[in-house]
mmCIF file of C-alpha atoms and ligand atoms in Angstrom:
data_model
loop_
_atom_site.group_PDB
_atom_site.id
_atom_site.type_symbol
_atom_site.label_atom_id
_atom_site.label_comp_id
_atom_site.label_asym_id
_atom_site.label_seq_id
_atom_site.Cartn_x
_atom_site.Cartn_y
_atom_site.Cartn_z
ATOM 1 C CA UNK A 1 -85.397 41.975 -30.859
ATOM 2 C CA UNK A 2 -88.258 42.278 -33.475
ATOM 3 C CA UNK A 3 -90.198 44.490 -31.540
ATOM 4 C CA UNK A 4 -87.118 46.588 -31.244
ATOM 5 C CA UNK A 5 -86.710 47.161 -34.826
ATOM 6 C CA UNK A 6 -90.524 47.379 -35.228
ATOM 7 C CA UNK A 7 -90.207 50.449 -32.770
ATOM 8 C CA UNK A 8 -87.262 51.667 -34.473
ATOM 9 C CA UNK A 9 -89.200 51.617 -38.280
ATOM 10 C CA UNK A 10 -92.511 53.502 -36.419
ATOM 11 C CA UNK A 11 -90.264 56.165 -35.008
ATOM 12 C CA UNK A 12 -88.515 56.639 -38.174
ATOM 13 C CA UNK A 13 -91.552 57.261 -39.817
ATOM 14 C CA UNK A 14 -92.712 59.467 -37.177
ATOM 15 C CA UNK A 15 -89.267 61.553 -37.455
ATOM 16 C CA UNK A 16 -89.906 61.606 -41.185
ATOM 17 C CA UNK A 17 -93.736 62.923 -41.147
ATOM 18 C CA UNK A 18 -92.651 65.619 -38.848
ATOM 19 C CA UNK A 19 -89.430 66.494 -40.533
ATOM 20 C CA UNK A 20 -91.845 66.757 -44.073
ATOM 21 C CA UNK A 21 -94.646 68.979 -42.102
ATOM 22 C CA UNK A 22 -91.483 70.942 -40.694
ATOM 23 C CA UNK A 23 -89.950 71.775 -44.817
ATOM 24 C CA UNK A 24 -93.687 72.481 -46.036
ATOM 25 C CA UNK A 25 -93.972 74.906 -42.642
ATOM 26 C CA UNK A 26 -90.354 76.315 -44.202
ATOM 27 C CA UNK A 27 -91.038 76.843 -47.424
ATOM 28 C CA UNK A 28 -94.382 77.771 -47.394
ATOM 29 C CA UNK A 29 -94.718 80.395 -44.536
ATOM 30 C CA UNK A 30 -91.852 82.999 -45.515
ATOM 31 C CA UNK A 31 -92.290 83.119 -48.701
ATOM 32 C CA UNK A 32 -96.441 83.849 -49.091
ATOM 33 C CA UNK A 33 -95.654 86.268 -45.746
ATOM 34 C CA UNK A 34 -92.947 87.781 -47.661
ATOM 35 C CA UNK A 35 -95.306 88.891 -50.320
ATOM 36 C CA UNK A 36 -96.097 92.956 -49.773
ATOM 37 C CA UNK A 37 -98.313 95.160 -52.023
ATOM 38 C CA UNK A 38 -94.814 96.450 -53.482
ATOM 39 C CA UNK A 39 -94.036 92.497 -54.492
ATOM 40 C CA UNK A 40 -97.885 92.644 -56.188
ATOM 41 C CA UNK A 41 -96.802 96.046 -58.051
ATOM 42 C CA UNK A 42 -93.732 94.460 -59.301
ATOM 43 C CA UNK A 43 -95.203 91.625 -60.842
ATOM 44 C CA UNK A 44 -97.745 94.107 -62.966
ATOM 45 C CA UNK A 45 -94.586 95.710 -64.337
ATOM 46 C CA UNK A 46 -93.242 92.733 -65.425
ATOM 47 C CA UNK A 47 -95.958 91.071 -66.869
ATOM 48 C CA UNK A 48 -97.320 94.486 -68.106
ATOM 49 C CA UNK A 49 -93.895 94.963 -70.407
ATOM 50 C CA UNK A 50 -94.639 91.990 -72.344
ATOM 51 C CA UNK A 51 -97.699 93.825 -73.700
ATOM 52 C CA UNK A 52 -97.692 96.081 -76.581
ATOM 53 C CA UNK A 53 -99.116 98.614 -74.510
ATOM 54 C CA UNK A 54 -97.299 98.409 -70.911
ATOM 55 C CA UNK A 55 -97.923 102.113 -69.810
ATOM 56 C CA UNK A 56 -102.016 101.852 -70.152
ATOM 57 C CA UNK A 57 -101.798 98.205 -69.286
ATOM 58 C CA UNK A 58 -100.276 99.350 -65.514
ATOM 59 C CA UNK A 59 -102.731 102.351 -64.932
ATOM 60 C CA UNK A 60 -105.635 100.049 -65.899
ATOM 61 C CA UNK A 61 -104.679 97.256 -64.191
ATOM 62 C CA UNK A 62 -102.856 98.296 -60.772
ATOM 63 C CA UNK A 63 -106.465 98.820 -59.266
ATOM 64 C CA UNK A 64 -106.837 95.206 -58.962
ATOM 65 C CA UNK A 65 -103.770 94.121 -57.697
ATOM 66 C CA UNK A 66 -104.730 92.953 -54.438
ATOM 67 C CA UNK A 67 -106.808 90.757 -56.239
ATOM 68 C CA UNK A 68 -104.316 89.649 -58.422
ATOM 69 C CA UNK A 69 -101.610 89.507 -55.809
ATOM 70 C CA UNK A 70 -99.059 87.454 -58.268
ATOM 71 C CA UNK A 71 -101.885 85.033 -60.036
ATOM 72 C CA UNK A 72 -101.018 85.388 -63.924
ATOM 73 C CA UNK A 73 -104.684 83.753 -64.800
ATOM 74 C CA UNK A 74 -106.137 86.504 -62.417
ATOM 75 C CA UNK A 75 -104.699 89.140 -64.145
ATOM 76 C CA UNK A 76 -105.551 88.266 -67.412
ATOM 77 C CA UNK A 77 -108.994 87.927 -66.243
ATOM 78 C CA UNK A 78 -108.590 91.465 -64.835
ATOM 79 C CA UNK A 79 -107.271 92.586 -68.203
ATOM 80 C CA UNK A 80 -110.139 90.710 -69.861
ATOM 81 C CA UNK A 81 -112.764 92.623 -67.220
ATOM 82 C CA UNK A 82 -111.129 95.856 -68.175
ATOM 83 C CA UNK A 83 -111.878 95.416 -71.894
ATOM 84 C CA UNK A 84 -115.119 94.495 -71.629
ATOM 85 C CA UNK A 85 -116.073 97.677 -69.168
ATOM 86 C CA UNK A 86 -113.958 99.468 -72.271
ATOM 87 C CA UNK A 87 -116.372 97.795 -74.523
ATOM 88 C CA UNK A 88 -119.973 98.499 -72.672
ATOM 89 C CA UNK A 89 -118.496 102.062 -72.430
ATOM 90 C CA UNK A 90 -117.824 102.212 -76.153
ATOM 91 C CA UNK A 91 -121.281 100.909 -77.093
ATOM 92 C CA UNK A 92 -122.681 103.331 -74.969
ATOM 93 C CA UNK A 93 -120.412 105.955 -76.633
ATOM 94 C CA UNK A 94 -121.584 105.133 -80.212
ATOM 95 C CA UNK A 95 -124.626 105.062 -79.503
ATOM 96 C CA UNK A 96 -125.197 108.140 -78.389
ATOM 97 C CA UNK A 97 -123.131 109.940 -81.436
ATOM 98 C CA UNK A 98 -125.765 107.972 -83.489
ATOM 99 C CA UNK A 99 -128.668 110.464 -81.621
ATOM 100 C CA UNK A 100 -126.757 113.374 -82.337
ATOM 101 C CA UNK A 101 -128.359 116.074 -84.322
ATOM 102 C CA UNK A 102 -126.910 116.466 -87.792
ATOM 103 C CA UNK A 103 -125.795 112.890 -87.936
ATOM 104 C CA UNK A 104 -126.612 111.634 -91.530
ATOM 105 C CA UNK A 105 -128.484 108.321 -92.749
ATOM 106 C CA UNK A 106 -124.915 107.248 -94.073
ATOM 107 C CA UNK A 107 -123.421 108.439 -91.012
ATOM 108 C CA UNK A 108 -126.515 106.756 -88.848
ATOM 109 C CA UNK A 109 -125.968 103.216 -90.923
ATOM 110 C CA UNK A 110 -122.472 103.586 -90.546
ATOM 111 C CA UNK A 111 -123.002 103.802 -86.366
ATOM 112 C CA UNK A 112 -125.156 101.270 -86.258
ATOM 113 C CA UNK A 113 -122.908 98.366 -87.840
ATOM 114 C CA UNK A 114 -120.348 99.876 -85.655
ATOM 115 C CA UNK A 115 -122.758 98.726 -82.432
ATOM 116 C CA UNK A 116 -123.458 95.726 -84.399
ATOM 117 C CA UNK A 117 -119.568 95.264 -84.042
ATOM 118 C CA UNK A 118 -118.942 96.447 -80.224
ATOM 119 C CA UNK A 119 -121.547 93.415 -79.255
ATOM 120 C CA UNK A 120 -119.531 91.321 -81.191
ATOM 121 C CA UNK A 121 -116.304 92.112 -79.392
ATOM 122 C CA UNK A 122 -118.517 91.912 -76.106
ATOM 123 C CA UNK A 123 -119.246 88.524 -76.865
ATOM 124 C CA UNK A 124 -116.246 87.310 -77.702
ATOM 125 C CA UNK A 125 -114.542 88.660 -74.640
ATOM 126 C CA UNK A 126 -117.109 87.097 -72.641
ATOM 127 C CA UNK A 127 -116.730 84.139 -74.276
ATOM 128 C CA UNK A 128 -112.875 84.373 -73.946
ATOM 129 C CA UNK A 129 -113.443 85.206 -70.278
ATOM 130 C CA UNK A 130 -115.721 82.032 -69.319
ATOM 131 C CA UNK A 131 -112.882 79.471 -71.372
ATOM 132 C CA UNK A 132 -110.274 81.562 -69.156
ATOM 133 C CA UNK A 133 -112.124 79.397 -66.318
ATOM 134 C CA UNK A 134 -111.853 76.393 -67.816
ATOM 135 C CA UNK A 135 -107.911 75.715 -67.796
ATOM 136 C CA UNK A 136 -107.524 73.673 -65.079
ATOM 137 C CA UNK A 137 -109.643 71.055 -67.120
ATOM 138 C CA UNK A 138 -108.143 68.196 -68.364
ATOM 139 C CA UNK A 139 -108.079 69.703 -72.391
ATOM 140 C CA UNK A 140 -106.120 72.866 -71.197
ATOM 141 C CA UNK A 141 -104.115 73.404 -73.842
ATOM 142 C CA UNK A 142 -107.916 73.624 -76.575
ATOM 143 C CA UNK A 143 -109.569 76.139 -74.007
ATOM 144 C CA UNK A 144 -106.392 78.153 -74.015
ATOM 145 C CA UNK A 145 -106.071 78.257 -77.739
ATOM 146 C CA UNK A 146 -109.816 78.855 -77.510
ATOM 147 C CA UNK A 147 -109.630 81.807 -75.327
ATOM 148 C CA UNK A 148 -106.742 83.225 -77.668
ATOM 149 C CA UNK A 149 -108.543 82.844 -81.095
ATOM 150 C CA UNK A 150 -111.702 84.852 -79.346
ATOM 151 C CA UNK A 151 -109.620 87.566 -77.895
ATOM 152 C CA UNK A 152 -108.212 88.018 -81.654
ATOM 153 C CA UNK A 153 -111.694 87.731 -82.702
ATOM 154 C CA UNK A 154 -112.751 91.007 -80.769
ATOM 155 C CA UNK A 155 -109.799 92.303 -82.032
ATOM 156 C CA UNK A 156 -110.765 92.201 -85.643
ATOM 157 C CA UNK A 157 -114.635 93.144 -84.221
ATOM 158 C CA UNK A 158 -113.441 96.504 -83.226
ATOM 159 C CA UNK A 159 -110.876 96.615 -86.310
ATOM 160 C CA UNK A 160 -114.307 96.201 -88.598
ATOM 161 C CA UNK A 161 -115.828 99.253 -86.302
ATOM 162 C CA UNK A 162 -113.328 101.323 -88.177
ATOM 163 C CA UNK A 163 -112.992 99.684 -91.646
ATOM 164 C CA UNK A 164 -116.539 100.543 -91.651
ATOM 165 C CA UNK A 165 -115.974 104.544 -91.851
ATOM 166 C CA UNK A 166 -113.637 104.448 -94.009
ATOM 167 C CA UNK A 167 -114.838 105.142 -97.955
ATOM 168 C CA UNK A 168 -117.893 106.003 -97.072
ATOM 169 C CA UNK A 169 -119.687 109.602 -97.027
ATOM 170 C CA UNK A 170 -118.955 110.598 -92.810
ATOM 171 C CA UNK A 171 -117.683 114.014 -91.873
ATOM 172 C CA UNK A 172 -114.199 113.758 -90.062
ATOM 173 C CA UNK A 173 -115.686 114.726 -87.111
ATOM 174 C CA UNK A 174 -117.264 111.367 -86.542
ATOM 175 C CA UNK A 175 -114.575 109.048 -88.318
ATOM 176 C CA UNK A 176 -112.177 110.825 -85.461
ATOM 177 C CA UNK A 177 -114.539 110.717 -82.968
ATOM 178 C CA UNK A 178 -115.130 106.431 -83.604
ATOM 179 C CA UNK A 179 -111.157 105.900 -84.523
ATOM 180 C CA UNK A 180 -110.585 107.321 -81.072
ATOM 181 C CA UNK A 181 -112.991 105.358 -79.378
ATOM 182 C CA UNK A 182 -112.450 101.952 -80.719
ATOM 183 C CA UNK A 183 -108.684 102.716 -80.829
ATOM 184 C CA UNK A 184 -108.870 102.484 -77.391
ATOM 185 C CA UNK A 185 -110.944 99.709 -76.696
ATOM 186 C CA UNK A 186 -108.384 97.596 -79.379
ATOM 187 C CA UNK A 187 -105.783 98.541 -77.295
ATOM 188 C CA UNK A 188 -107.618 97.175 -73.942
ATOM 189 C CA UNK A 189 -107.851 93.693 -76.476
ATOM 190 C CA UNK A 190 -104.344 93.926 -76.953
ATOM 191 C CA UNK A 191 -103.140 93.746 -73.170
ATOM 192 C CA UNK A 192 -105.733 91.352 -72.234
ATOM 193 C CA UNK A 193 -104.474 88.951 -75.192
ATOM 194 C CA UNK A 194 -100.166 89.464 -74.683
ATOM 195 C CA UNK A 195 -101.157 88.671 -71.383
ATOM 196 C CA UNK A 196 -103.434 85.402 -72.350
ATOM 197 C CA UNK A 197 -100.139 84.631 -74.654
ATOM 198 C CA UNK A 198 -97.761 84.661 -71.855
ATOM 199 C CA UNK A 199 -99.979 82.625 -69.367
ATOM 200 C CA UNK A 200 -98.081 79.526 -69.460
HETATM 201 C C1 NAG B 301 -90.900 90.869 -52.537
HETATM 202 O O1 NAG B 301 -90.076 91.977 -52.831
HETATM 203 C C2 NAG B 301 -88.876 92.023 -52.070
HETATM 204 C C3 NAG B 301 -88.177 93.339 -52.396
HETATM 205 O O2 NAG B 301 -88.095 93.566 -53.773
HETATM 206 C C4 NAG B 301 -88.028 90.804 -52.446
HETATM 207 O O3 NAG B 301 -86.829 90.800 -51.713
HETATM 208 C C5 NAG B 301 -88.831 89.548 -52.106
HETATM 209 O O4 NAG B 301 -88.122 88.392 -52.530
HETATM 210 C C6 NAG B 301 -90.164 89.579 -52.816
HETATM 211 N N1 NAG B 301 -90.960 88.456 -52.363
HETATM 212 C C7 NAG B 301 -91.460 87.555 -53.203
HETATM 213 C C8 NAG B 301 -92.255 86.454 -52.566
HETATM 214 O O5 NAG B 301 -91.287 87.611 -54.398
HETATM 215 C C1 NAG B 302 -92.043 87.862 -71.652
HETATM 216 O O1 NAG B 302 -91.961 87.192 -72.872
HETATM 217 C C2 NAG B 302 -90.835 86.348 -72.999
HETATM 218 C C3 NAG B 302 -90.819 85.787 -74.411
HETATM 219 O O2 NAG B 302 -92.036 85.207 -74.761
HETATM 220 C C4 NAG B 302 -90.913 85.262 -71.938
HETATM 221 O O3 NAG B 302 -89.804 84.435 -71.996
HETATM 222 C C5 NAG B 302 -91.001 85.904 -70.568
HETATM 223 O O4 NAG B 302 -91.183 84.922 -69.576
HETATM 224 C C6 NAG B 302 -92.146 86.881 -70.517
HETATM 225 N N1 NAG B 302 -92.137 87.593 -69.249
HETATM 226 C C7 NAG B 302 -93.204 87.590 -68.440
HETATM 227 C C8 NAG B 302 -93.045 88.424 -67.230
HETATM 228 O O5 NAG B 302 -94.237 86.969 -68.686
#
């Protein structure tokens, strides 16, 4: 009689480890094979109209999005690669308007902080980018707020890029030539931080 029921308890614990391996099976396997580029595409839409800019957000982000698949912390730290490839390219952009012939000294100091200011916003992406790998520690919630404060930080690097032109003796061919440049590169900021805000 004892052994019966001793039977009886191992087989119901048999019938329930195969009946959980049989739900994980079902809810696992349709819905990751269900997935489809389109499904990956859909989810940059989405999270892309949260951001200020969600038409420049999709065009420079939908090259990664077999990498991102439907990660949220992947894309931002797509978004966050963008900006600082925006960044490098905008260094590299005042830098050579600083060699320029007929560039004055104001025009030349003026340049210069403005590099000053890119490597700034370079390292605080970078910085923003490394805490980005740090969330699944145990103090998530001070790396995120960490990671937000820098991206704003690079924000107000690039912001100070500008400021710097204005009031002070540069033709408007160079002001337009900078506001367009860093204009650009804010905007890469922007999406990377809307979509930092939204992680969670
Ligand atoms: C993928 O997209 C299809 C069509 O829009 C949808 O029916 C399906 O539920 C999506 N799959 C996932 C895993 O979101
Ligand atoms: C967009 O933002 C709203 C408000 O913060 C939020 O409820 C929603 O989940 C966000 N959508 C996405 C796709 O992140």
């Amino acid at each position: 009689m004892e052994n019966n029921q001793y039977n009886l308890k191992k087989f119901c614990n048999f019938l329930t480890l195969i009946l959980t391996i049989l739900f994980f099976i079902s809810t696992k396997q349709p819905t990751s094979a269900a997935e489809t580029p389109q499904n990956y595409t859909n989810f940059l839409i989405s999270k892309c109209s949260n951001t200020t800019y969600p038409t420049l957000c999709i065009k420079t982000l939908q090259p990664f999005t077999s990498y991102v698949q439907t990660d949220p912390l992947r894309l931002c730290n797509a978004a966050l690669n963008v900006a600082i490839q925006g960044a490098h390219d905008a260094s590299s952009t005042v830098s050579k308007l600083a060699l320029q012939k007929g560039i004055s000294h104001i025009e030349a100091a003026a340049l210069k902080d403005c590099i000053y200011d890119v490597n700034d916003v370079i390292y605080e992406l970078s910085r923003t980018l490394n805490e980005m790998g740090h969330l699944g520690d145990a103090d998530r919630e001070f790396k995120w707020a960490n990671a937000k404060t820098w991206a704003s930080a690079a924000i107000s690097d690039a912001e100070s890029c500008m400021d710097g032109f204005t009031g002070r003796n540069v033709s408007p061919d160079v002001t337009n030539k900078i506001r367009s440049c860093l204009f650009a590169q804010e905007k890469l900021i922007s999406i990377a931080l809307a979509l930092i805000n939204h992680l969670y």
